[in-house]
Amino acid sequence: MLPHTRVEFHTQDEQLQRLYNTAVQKCRNNLNTFAGDQVLVEGGGYEKIWLETQPMGGEMYAKHNMTAALNNHLLFMRHQREDGRLAGSIQGFPDGTVEAQFNKFQGFCFPWSALNMYYWIGEDRQYLDQLADCLERFDAYLWAVRDSNGDGILESWCKYDTGEDNAVRYGDAPNYAIGEVPPEGSSVVPMASMDVMSFSYACRDTLSEIGLIRGDMAAAKKWRAAADEVANTIGQELWDDARGALFDKDKHGHVIDVLCHNTLRCMYWGSVSPYMADRFVKEHLLNPEEFWTPCPLPSVAANDPAFRNAVENNWSGQCEGLTYQRAILALERYGYEKLVTQLGKKLFDVVSKGGLLFVQQFDPLTGAPSIVDPETKEPLPPDTDKEFQDSYGPTLLSVLEYIAHIWGVTMVRGQIWFSLGSGSPYTYEQVWGEHRYRVDSDGKTARAFADGREVYCGECSVRLVTTRDGKILYKVEIE
């Protein structure tokens, strides 16, 4: 039986409380049932579970609903093909049937969250074995199929492989890639891809971690070496040291000269070195002419010729809720906890000022929500009387997750993170099975409790990383 989870968050910051309450309520609207299994769909007009969003989103939602969180991973594992390929999306129908769709990869935000679910559900070894088998088979599939020219760099074959809908840098590439041979007729794809290489890195990195959990040091070392091999290739073949960023290459081996946010994606997967991450963050992510715009994190640097401030679903410019969602792990992996706090507060401000609309995209120059038709994603006037997109899951879950990482509690790899942000007085409690973790704060000082026992009393602006019984392992500054 899965552990019960529940969150209670109360703050004297009325705007933040409204934001939190609205996000919680709208997330419930995205719960659905696929052939008897409760899942959390992407929402905002996207009524499937997608590999690039919903395992990650499900794990974030484990704080509130463990059943949907687990099913958002299990469905992808259950529908894995015999050749190892994972579905890019899974759709449920009213007649109770489910369709696994293999016409694109649609990103791969799966391994890290899937392993964290192992801890959320109580360290079920059968689940761990299933996950290990899934990742090993998918990694083998990638190298059997997606290095079509044998140069040792995995390829993206269509826009939807990396989830970059309408991206200028993909040129004449198709949206879908059906079959196991690269599409013909495009001047860009098959593209040597930092993303798809990182899919493999993430599989191998997680398999190494699973080896350590099992006490199988030979497997841990094997997969660590295999992951490092992929990371080294990314650095040697796709990293431009003069520019401090990663760049993909087209089918002819030419660099695709578009400064996109995808180096940050690779930080999410952990496939870049600390040196590379620091270069990208300091030289590009924090550059107000590029990615640190009034509303940060455009998909393409705001001063790049390929930048398009397009309201409709387009990964060539506007800030995406999904990028904010991935940025949390991406930045925390490399020690940028303070930057996560800054980004979260900027997102809260943008969503609140935009009328508590949880849309897919925001204007990077003004922060205005992009109002679109929920089905077609075509632009609508801001004062439209037609139905428009709202309840977009990645934006909803980003808000809830940033709150948890600034003023709340979360669980990472079996450890408890108490994040004690400053500001208005607040309380945050996370129920996880028989455990109760709580923060009480007046906004300047905070008290942290594990199962009713005080484990900390002191100044805010830090994160406590503790054991499940509240023993403090270390502290990290978050402000």
Coordinates of C-alpha atoms in Angstrom, one line a residue:
M1 CA 0.0 0.0 0.0
L2 CA 1.4 3.4 -1.0
P3 CA 2.2 5.9 1.8
H4 CA -0.4 8.7 2.1
T5 CA 0.9 12.2 1.4
R6 CA -0.6 15.6 2.1
V7 CA 0.7 19.2 2.2
E8 CA -0.5 22.2 4.3
F9 CA 0.9 25.6 3.5
H10 CA -0.2 28.8 5.2
T11 CA 1.4 32.2 4.8
Q12 CA 0.6 35.8 5.8
D13 CA 1.6 36.8 2.3
E14 CA -1.9 37.0 0.8
Q15 CA -0.7 37.1 -2.8
L16 CA 1.4 34.0 -2.3
Q17 CA -1.4 32.2 -0.5
R18 CA -3.8 32.9 -3.3
L19 CA -1.2 31.7 -5.8
Y20 CA -0.6 28.5 -3.9
N21 CA -4.3 27.7 -3.3
T22 CA -5.1 28.3 -7.0
A23 CA -2.3 26.1 -8.1
V24 CA -3.4 23.3 -5.8
Q25 CA -7.0 23.5 -7.0
K26 CA -6.1 23.7 -10.7
C27 CA -3.8 20.7 -10.4
R28 CA -6.7 18.6 -9.3
N29 CA -8.4 19.4 -12.6
N30 CA -5.6 17.6 -14.4
L31 CA -6.2 14.2 -12.6
N32 CA -7.6 11.7 -15.0
T33 CA -8.1 7.9 -15.4
F34 CA -6.4 5.9 -18.1
A35 CA -7.9 2.3 -18.2
G36 CA -8.5 2.3 -14.5
D37 CA -5.2 4.0 -13.5
Q38 CA -5.3 7.5 -12.1
V39 CA -2.8 9.8 -13.8
L40 CA -1.9 13.4 -13.8
V41 CA -2.2 14.7 -17.4
E42 CA -0.2 17.7 -18.7
G43 CA -3.3 19.9 -18.8
G44 CA -3.8 23.2 -20.6
G45 CA -5.3 21.4 -23.6
Y46 CA -2.7 18.6 -23.5
E47 CA -4.7 15.6 -22.2
K48 CA -2.1 12.9 -22.4
I49 CA 0.9 12.0 -20.3
W50 CA 4.1 13.0 -22.1
L51 CA 7.5 11.6 -21.5
E52 CA 9.0 15.1 -21.3
T53 CA 6.7 16.4 -18.6
Q54 CA 4.5 13.9 -16.7
P55 CA 7.0 11.5 -15.0
M56 CA 8.8 14.6 -13.7
G57 CA 5.5 16.3 -12.9
G58 CA 4.1 13.2 -11.3
E59 CA 7.0 12.9 -8.9
M60 CA 6.6 16.6 -7.9
Y61 CA 2.9 15.8 -7.3
A62 CA 3.8 12.9 -5.0
K63 CA 3.7 15.4 -2.2
H64 CA -0.1 15.5 -2.8
N65 CA -1.1 12.3 -4.5
M66 CA 1.1 9.2 -4.5
T67 CA -1.1 7.1 -6.8
A68 CA -1.0 9.4 -9.8
A69 CA 2.7 10.1 -9.2
L70 CA 3.6 6.4 -9.4
N71 CA 1.3 5.7 -12.4
N72 CA 2.8 8.5 -14.4
H73 CA 6.0 6.4 -14.3
L74 CA 4.5 2.9 -14.4
L75 CA 2.5 3.5 -17.6
F76 CA 5.6 4.3 -19.5
M77 CA 7.4 1.2 -18.2
R78 CA 4.5 -1.1 -18.9
H79 CA 4.1 0.1 -22.5
Q80 CA 7.8 0.0 -23.3
R81 CA 8.3 -1.9 -26.6
E82 CA 10.2 -5.1 -26.9
D83 CA 13.1 -3.3 -28.7
G84 CA 13.4 -1.0 -25.6
R85 CA 11.8 2.1 -27.0
L86 CA 9.7 4.2 -24.7
A87 CA 6.5 5.9 -25.8
G88 CA 6.8 9.7 -26.3
S89 CA 3.2 10.1 -25.1
I90 CA 0.3 7.9 -23.8
Q91 CA -3.3 8.7 -24.4
G92 CA -6.4 7.4 -22.6
F93 CA -9.8 7.1 -24.3
P94 CA -13.3 7.2 -23.0
D95 CA -13.9 3.5 -23.9
G96 CA -11.2 2.6 -21.4
T97 CA -8.4 1.8 -23.9
V98 CA -4.9 3.3 -23.8
E99 CA -2.6 4.1 -26.8
A100 CA 1.1 4.3 -26.4
Q101 CA 2.5 6.6 -29.2
F102 CA 6.0 6.0 -30.6
N103 CA 6.2 8.7 -33.3
K104 CA 8.6 10.9 -31.3
F105 CA 10.7 10.8 -28.1
Q106 CA 9.1 14.0 -26.7
G107 CA 12.0 14.6 -24.3
F108 CA 13.0 12.3 -21.5
C109 CA 12.4 13.8 -18.1
F110 CA 12.1 10.3 -16.6
P111 CA 15.1 8.6 -15.0
W112 CA 15.8 11.0 -12.0
S113 CA 12.1 11.3 -11.0
A114 CA 11.5 7.5 -11.5
L115 CA 14.4 6.7 -9.1
N116 CA 13.1 9.3 -6.6
M117 CA 9.7 7.5 -6.7
Y118 CA 11.5 4.4 -5.4
Y119 CA 12.1 6.3 -2.2
W120 CA 8.6 7.9 -2.1
I121 CA 6.8 4.6 -2.3
G122 CA 8.9 2.9 0.4
E123 CA 12.0 1.4 -1.4
D124 CA 10.2 -1.4 -3.3
R125 CA 13.0 -3.6 -4.8
Q126 CA 10.6 -5.0 -7.4
Y127 CA 10.0 -1.5 -8.7
L128 CA 13.7 -0.8 -8.7
D129 CA 14.4 -3.9 -10.8
Q130 CA 11.7 -2.9 -13.2
L131 CA 13.2 0.6 -13.5
A132 CA 16.7 -0.7 -14.0
D133 CA 15.5 -3.1 -16.8
C134 CA 13.6 -0.2 -18.5
L135 CA 16.6 2.2 -18.5
E136 CA 19.1 -0.4 -19.7
R137 CA 16.8 -1.4 -22.6
F138 CA 16.1 2.2 -23.6
D139 CA 19.7 3.1 -23.6
A140 CA 20.5 0.1 -25.8
Y141 CA 17.7 1.1 -28.1
L142 CA 19.2 4.6 -28.4
W143 CA 22.6 3.4 -29.5
A144 CA 21.2 0.7 -31.8
V145 CA 19.0 3.1 -33.7
R146 CA 19.8 6.8 -33.1
D147 CA 23.5 6.9 -34.2
S148 CA 22.6 6.4 -37.9
N149 CA 25.9 7.6 -39.3
G150 CA 28.1 5.8 -36.7
D151 CA 29.9 9.0 -35.5
G152 CA 29.2 8.3 -31.8
I153 CA 26.7 11.1 -31.4
L154 CA 23.0 10.3 -30.9
E155 CA 20.5 12.1 -33.1
S156 CA 17.2 13.9 -33.0
W157 CA 15.1 13.1 -36.0
C158 CA 12.2 15.5 -35.6
K159 CA 11.1 18.6 -33.7
Y160 CA 9.0 16.6 -31.3
D161 CA 12.0 14.3 -30.3
T162 CA 13.2 17.1 -28.0
G163 CA 9.7 18.7 -27.6
E164 CA 10.8 22.0 -29.4
D165 CA 7.6 22.7 -31.2
N166 CA 8.0 25.1 -34.1
A167 CA 11.6 25.9 -33.2
V168 CA 13.4 27.9 -35.8
R169 CA 16.6 26.0 -35.3
Y170 CA 15.0 22.8 -36.6
G171 CA 14.4 24.4 -40.0
D172 CA 12.5 22.1 -42.4
A173 CA 12.6 19.1 -40.0
P174 CA 9.4 17.2 -39.6
N175 CA 7.3 17.3 -36.4
Y176 CA 7.2 13.5 -36.1
A177 CA 9.6 10.7 -36.9
I178 CA 7.8 7.4 -37.5
G179 CA 9.9 4.2 -37.8
E180 CA 13.5 3.3 -37.1
V181 CA 15.3 5.0 -40.0
P182 CA 16.0 8.7 -40.2
P183 CA 13.6 10.9 -42.2
E184 CA 14.8 11.9 -45.7
G185 CA 14.5 15.3 -47.3
S186 CA 15.4 17.6 -44.4
S187 CA 18.5 19.8 -44.5
V188 CA 18.8 19.7 -40.7
V189 CA 17.9 16.2 -39.3
P190 CA 19.2 13.8 -38.4
M191 CA 20.7 16.3 -35.9
A192 CA 23.6 15.5 -33.6
S193 CA 21.7 16.3 -30.4
M194 CA 22.9 17.4 -26.9
D195 CA 19.4 16.4 -25.7
V196 CA 19.3 12.9 -27.0
M197 CA 22.9 12.3 -25.9
S198 CA 21.7 13.4 -22.5
F199 CA 18.9 10.8 -22.6
S200 CA 21.6 8.2 -22.7
Y201 CA 23.7 9.9 -20.0
A202 CA 20.6 10.0 -17.7
C203 CA 19.9 6.3 -18.2
R204 CA 23.5 5.4 -17.4
D205 CA 23.9 7.8 -14.5
T206 CA 20.7 6.5 -12.9
L207 CA 21.8 2.8 -13.5
S208 CA 25.0 3.6 -11.7
E209 CA 23.1 5.0 -8.8
I210 CA 20.9 1.9 -8.8
G211 CA 24.0 -0.3 -8.7
L212 CA 25.1 1.5 -5.5
I213 CA 21.6 1.0 -3.9
R214 CA 21.8 -2.7 -4.7
G215 CA 25.3 -2.9 -3.4
D216 CA 26.5 -4.1 -6.8
M217 CA 29.7 -2.1 -7.1
A218 CA 30.7 -3.7 -10.4
A219 CA 27.5 -2.5 -12.0
A220 CA 27.8 0.9 -10.4
K221 CA 31.4 1.3 -11.8
K222 CA 30.4 0.0 -15.2
W223 CA 27.5 2.4 -15.6
R224 CA 29.5 5.3 -14.2
A225 CA 32.2 4.7 -16.8
A226 CA 29.5 4.4 -19.5
A227 CA 27.9 7.7 -18.4
D228 CA 31.2 9.5 -18.3
E229 CA 31.9 8.3 -21.8
V230 CA 28.7 10.0 -23.1
A231 CA 29.5 13.2 -21.1
N232 CA 33.0 13.3 -22.5
T233 CA 31.6 13.0 -26.1
I234 CA 29.1 15.8 -25.4
G235 CA 32.0 18.0 -24.2
Q236 CA 34.3 17.2 -27.0
E237 CA 31.8 17.3 -29.9
L238 CA 29.0 19.8 -29.0
W239 CA 30.6 22.2 -26.5
D240 CA 32.0 25.5 -27.8
D241 CA 34.5 26.6 -25.2
A242 CA 34.9 30.0 -26.9
R243 CA 31.2 30.7 -26.4
G244 CA 30.5 28.8 -23.2
A245 CA 27.5 26.8 -24.4
L246 CA 26.5 23.6 -26.2
F247 CA 25.4 23.7 -29.8
D248 CA 23.8 20.9 -31.9
K249 CA 25.1 20.0 -35.4
D250 CA 23.0 19.4 -38.5
K251 CA 23.1 16.3 -40.8
H252 CA 26.2 17.7 -42.6
G253 CA 28.1 18.2 -39.3
H254 CA 27.7 22.0 -39.3
V255 CA 27.1 23.8 -36.0
I256 CA 23.5 25.0 -35.6
D257 CA 24.4 28.5 -34.6
V258 CA 21.5 29.3 -32.3
L259 CA 22.1 30.1 -28.7
C260 CA 19.2 28.2 -27.1
H261 CA 18.5 27.3 -23.5
N262 CA 19.2 23.6 -24.0
T263 CA 22.5 23.7 -22.1
L264 CA 20.3 24.3 -19.1
R265 CA 18.3 21.2 -20.1
C266 CA 21.5 19.2 -20.1
M267 CA 22.2 20.5 -16.6
Y268 CA 18.8 18.9 -15.6
W269 CA 20.2 15.6 -16.8
G270 CA 23.6 16.2 -15.2
S271 CA 25.4 15.6 -18.5
V272 CA 27.6 18.7 -18.4
S273 CA 30.6 19.3 -16.2
P274 CA 30.6 21.9 -13.4
Y275 CA 32.9 24.0 -15.5
M276 CA 30.5 24.0 -18.4
A277 CA 27.5 24.7 -16.2
D278 CA 29.2 27.6 -14.5
R279 CA 30.2 29.1 -17.9
F280 CA 26.7 28.9 -19.2
V281 CA 25.0 30.2 -16.1
K282 CA 27.4 33.1 -15.5
E283 CA 27.9 34.1 -19.2
H284 CA 24.5 33.4 -20.6
L285 CA 21.7 32.5 -18.2
L286 CA 22.4 35.6 -16.0
N287 CA 22.9 37.9 -19.0
P288 CA 19.9 40.3 -19.3
E289 CA 20.5 40.6 -23.0
E290 CA 20.1 36.8 -23.4
F291 CA 18.2 34.7 -20.9
W292 CA 17.9 36.9 -17.8
T293 CA 15.2 39.0 -19.4
P294 CA 12.5 40.8 -17.2
C295 CA 10.7 37.4 -17.2
P296 CA 13.7 35.0 -17.4
L297 CA 14.4 31.8 -19.3
P298 CA 13.4 32.4 -22.9
S299 CA 13.9 29.3 -25.1
V300 CA 16.3 31.2 -27.3
A301 CA 18.6 34.1 -26.2
A302 CA 16.6 37.3 -26.7
N303 CA 19.4 38.8 -28.8
D304 CA 19.8 35.8 -31.1
P305 CA 18.6 36.2 -34.7
A306 CA 16.5 33.0 -34.3
F307 CA 14.6 34.5 -31.3
R308 CA 10.9 34.8 -32.0
N309 CA 8.6 36.4 -29.4
A310 CA 5.7 34.3 -30.7
V311 CA 2.6 33.9 -28.5
E312 CA 1.5 30.5 -30.0
N313 CA 3.3 27.3 -29.0
N314 CA 6.8 28.0 -30.2
W315 CA 10.2 27.1 -28.6
S316 CA 12.0 29.9 -30.4
G317 CA 11.6 32.6 -27.8
Q318 CA 9.0 32.9 -25.1
C319 CA 9.5 31.6 -21.6
E320 CA 8.0 28.1 -21.0
G321 CA 6.5 26.8 -17.8
L322 CA 8.3 23.6 -18.6
T323 CA 11.7 25.3 -18.6
Y324 CA 11.0 26.7 -15.1
Q325 CA 10.0 23.2 -14.0
R326 CA 13.3 21.6 -15.2
A327 CA 15.4 24.5 -14.0
I328 CA 15.0 23.5 -10.3
L329 CA 16.9 20.3 -10.6
A330 CA 19.2 21.7 -13.3
L331 CA 20.4 24.5 -11.0
E332 CA 20.4 22.6 -7.7
R333 CA 22.6 19.8 -9.3
Y334 CA 25.3 22.4 -9.7
G335 CA 25.0 24.4 -6.5
Y336 CA 22.8 27.2 -7.6
E337 CA 20.2 27.0 -4.8
K338 CA 20.1 30.8 -4.5
L339 CA 19.3 31.1 -8.1
V340 CA 16.4 28.7 -7.7
T341 CA 14.9 31.0 -5.1
Q342 CA 15.3 34.0 -7.4
L343 CA 13.6 32.2 -10.3
G344 CA 10.8 31.0 -8.1
K345 CA 10.0 34.5 -6.9
K346 CA 10.1 35.9 -10.4
L347 CA 7.7 33.2 -11.6
F348 CA 5.3 33.9 -8.6
D349 CA 5.3 37.5 -9.5
V350 CA 4.6 36.9 -13.2
V351 CA 1.7 34.5 -12.6
S352 CA 0.1 36.6 -10.0
K353 CA 0.3 39.8 -12.0
G354 CA -1.1 37.9 -15.0
G355 CA -4.3 37.1 -13.2
L356 CA -3.4 33.7 -11.8
L357 CA -3.4 32.2 -15.3
F358 CA -1.3 29.1 -15.6
V359 CA -0.4 29.1 -19.2
Q360 CA 2.4 27.4 -21.2
Q361 CA 4.3 30.6 -22.3
F362 CA 5.1 34.1 -21.0
D363 CA 6.4 37.1 -22.8
P364 CA 10.1 37.4 -21.8
L365 CA 10.1 41.2 -22.1
T366 CA 6.8 41.9 -20.2
G367 CA 5.9 38.8 -18.4
A368 CA 2.4 38.8 -19.9
P369 CA 0.8 35.4 -20.2
S370 CA 0.3 34.2 -23.7
I371 CA -3.4 33.7 -24.3
V372 CA -4.1 30.9 -26.7
D373 CA -6.8 28.5 -27.8
P374 CA -6.4 25.4 -25.5
E375 CA -6.7 23.0 -28.5
T376 CA -5.0 24.7 -31.4
K377 CA -2.6 26.9 -29.3
E378 CA -3.4 29.7 -31.7
P379 CA -3.2 33.3 -30.2
L380 CA -6.4 34.9 -28.8
P381 CA -6.8 38.5 -27.8
P382 CA -6.1 39.2 -24.1
D383 CA -9.7 40.3 -23.6
T384 CA -11.2 37.3 -25.4
D385 CA -14.6 35.9 -24.4
K386 CA -13.6 32.5 -25.8
E387 CA -12.2 29.6 -23.8
F388 CA -8.4 30.0 -23.4
Q389 CA -5.6 27.9 -22.1
D390 CA -5.2 27.6 -18.3
S391 CA -4.2 24.9 -15.8
Y392 CA -1.0 24.0 -17.8
G393 CA 0.6 21.4 -15.6
P394 CA 4.3 22.4 -15.8
T395 CA 3.5 25.9 -14.7
L396 CA 1.2 24.8 -11.9
L397 CA 3.7 22.2 -10.6
S398 CA 6.6 24.7 -11.0
V399 CA 4.8 27.1 -8.6
L400 CA 4.2 24.4 -6.1
E401 CA 7.7 23.0 -6.3
Y402 CA 9.4 26.4 -6.0
I403 CA 7.4 27.0 -2.9
A404 CA 8.5 23.7 -1.5
H405 CA 12.1 24.5 -2.3
I406 CA 11.9 28.0 -0.8
W407 CA 9.5 27.7 2.2
G408 CA 8.7 24.0 2.5
V409 CA 9.7 20.4 2.7
T410 CA 10.5 17.8 0.1
M411 CA 12.1 14.4 -0.1
V412 CA 15.2 13.7 -2.2
R413 CA 16.7 10.2 -2.4
G414 CA 15.3 9.4 1.0
Q415 CA 16.6 12.5 2.7
I416 CA 14.4 15.3 3.9
W417 CA 14.9 18.9 2.8
F418 CA 13.6 21.6 5.0
S419 CA 13.9 24.9 3.1
L420 CA 13.6 27.9 5.4
G421 CA 13.1 30.9 3.2
S422 CA 12.6 34.4 4.7
G423 CA 9.7 36.7 4.2
S424 CA 6.2 36.7 5.7
P425 CA 5.3 34.4 8.6
Y426 CA 4.4 30.9 7.3
T427 CA 3.9 27.2 8.2
Y428 CA 4.5 24.3 5.9
E429 CA 3.7 20.7 6.7
Q430 CA 4.4 17.6 4.6
V431 CA 2.7 14.3 5.6
W432 CA 4.5 11.2 4.2
G433 CA 3.0 8.0 5.5
E434 CA 3.6 7.9 9.3
H435 CA 6.0 10.9 9.1
R436 CA 5.1 14.6 9.7
Y437 CA 7.6 17.2 8.7
R438 CA 6.8 20.8 9.6
V439 CA 8.3 24.3 9.4
D440 CA 7.1 27.2 11.5
S441 CA 8.5 30.6 10.7
D442 CA 8.0 34.3 11.6
G443 CA 9.8 35.1 8.3
K444 CA 13.2 35.8 10.0
T445 CA 13.7 32.7 12.1
A446 CA 12.3 29.2 11.7
R447 CA 11.8 26.0 13.6
A448 CA 11.8 22.7 11.9
F449 CA 10.1 19.6 13.2
A450 CA 10.4 15.9 12.3
D451 CA 7.5 13.8 13.7
G452 CA 6.8 16.4 16.4
R453 CA 10.4 16.7 17.5
E454 CA 12.2 20.0 17.0
V455 CA 15.4 19.5 14.9
Y456 CA 16.3 23.1 14.3
C457 CA 15.7 26.6 15.5
G458 CA 17.5 29.5 13.9
E459 CA 17.7 32.0 11.2
C460 CA 16.0 31.6 7.9
S461 CA 17.6 31.6 4.4
V462 CA 19.0 28.1 4.7
R463 CA 18.1 24.6 3.7
L464 CA 18.5 21.7 6.2
V465 CA 19.2 18.3 4.7
T466 CA 18.3 15.7 7.2
T467 CA 17.7 12.0 7.6
R468 CA 14.1 10.8 7.9
D469 CA 14.2 11.1 11.6
G470 CA 15.5 14.6 11.4
K471 CA 19.2 14.3 12.0
I472 CA 20.8 17.3 10.2
L473 CA 23.4 16.1 7.7
Y474 CA 24.3 19.6 6.3
K475 CA 23.0 23.0 5.5
V476 CA 22.9 25.0 2.3
E477 CA 22.2 28.7 1.8
I478 CA 19.2 29.4 -0.4
E479 CA 19.1 33.2 -0.2

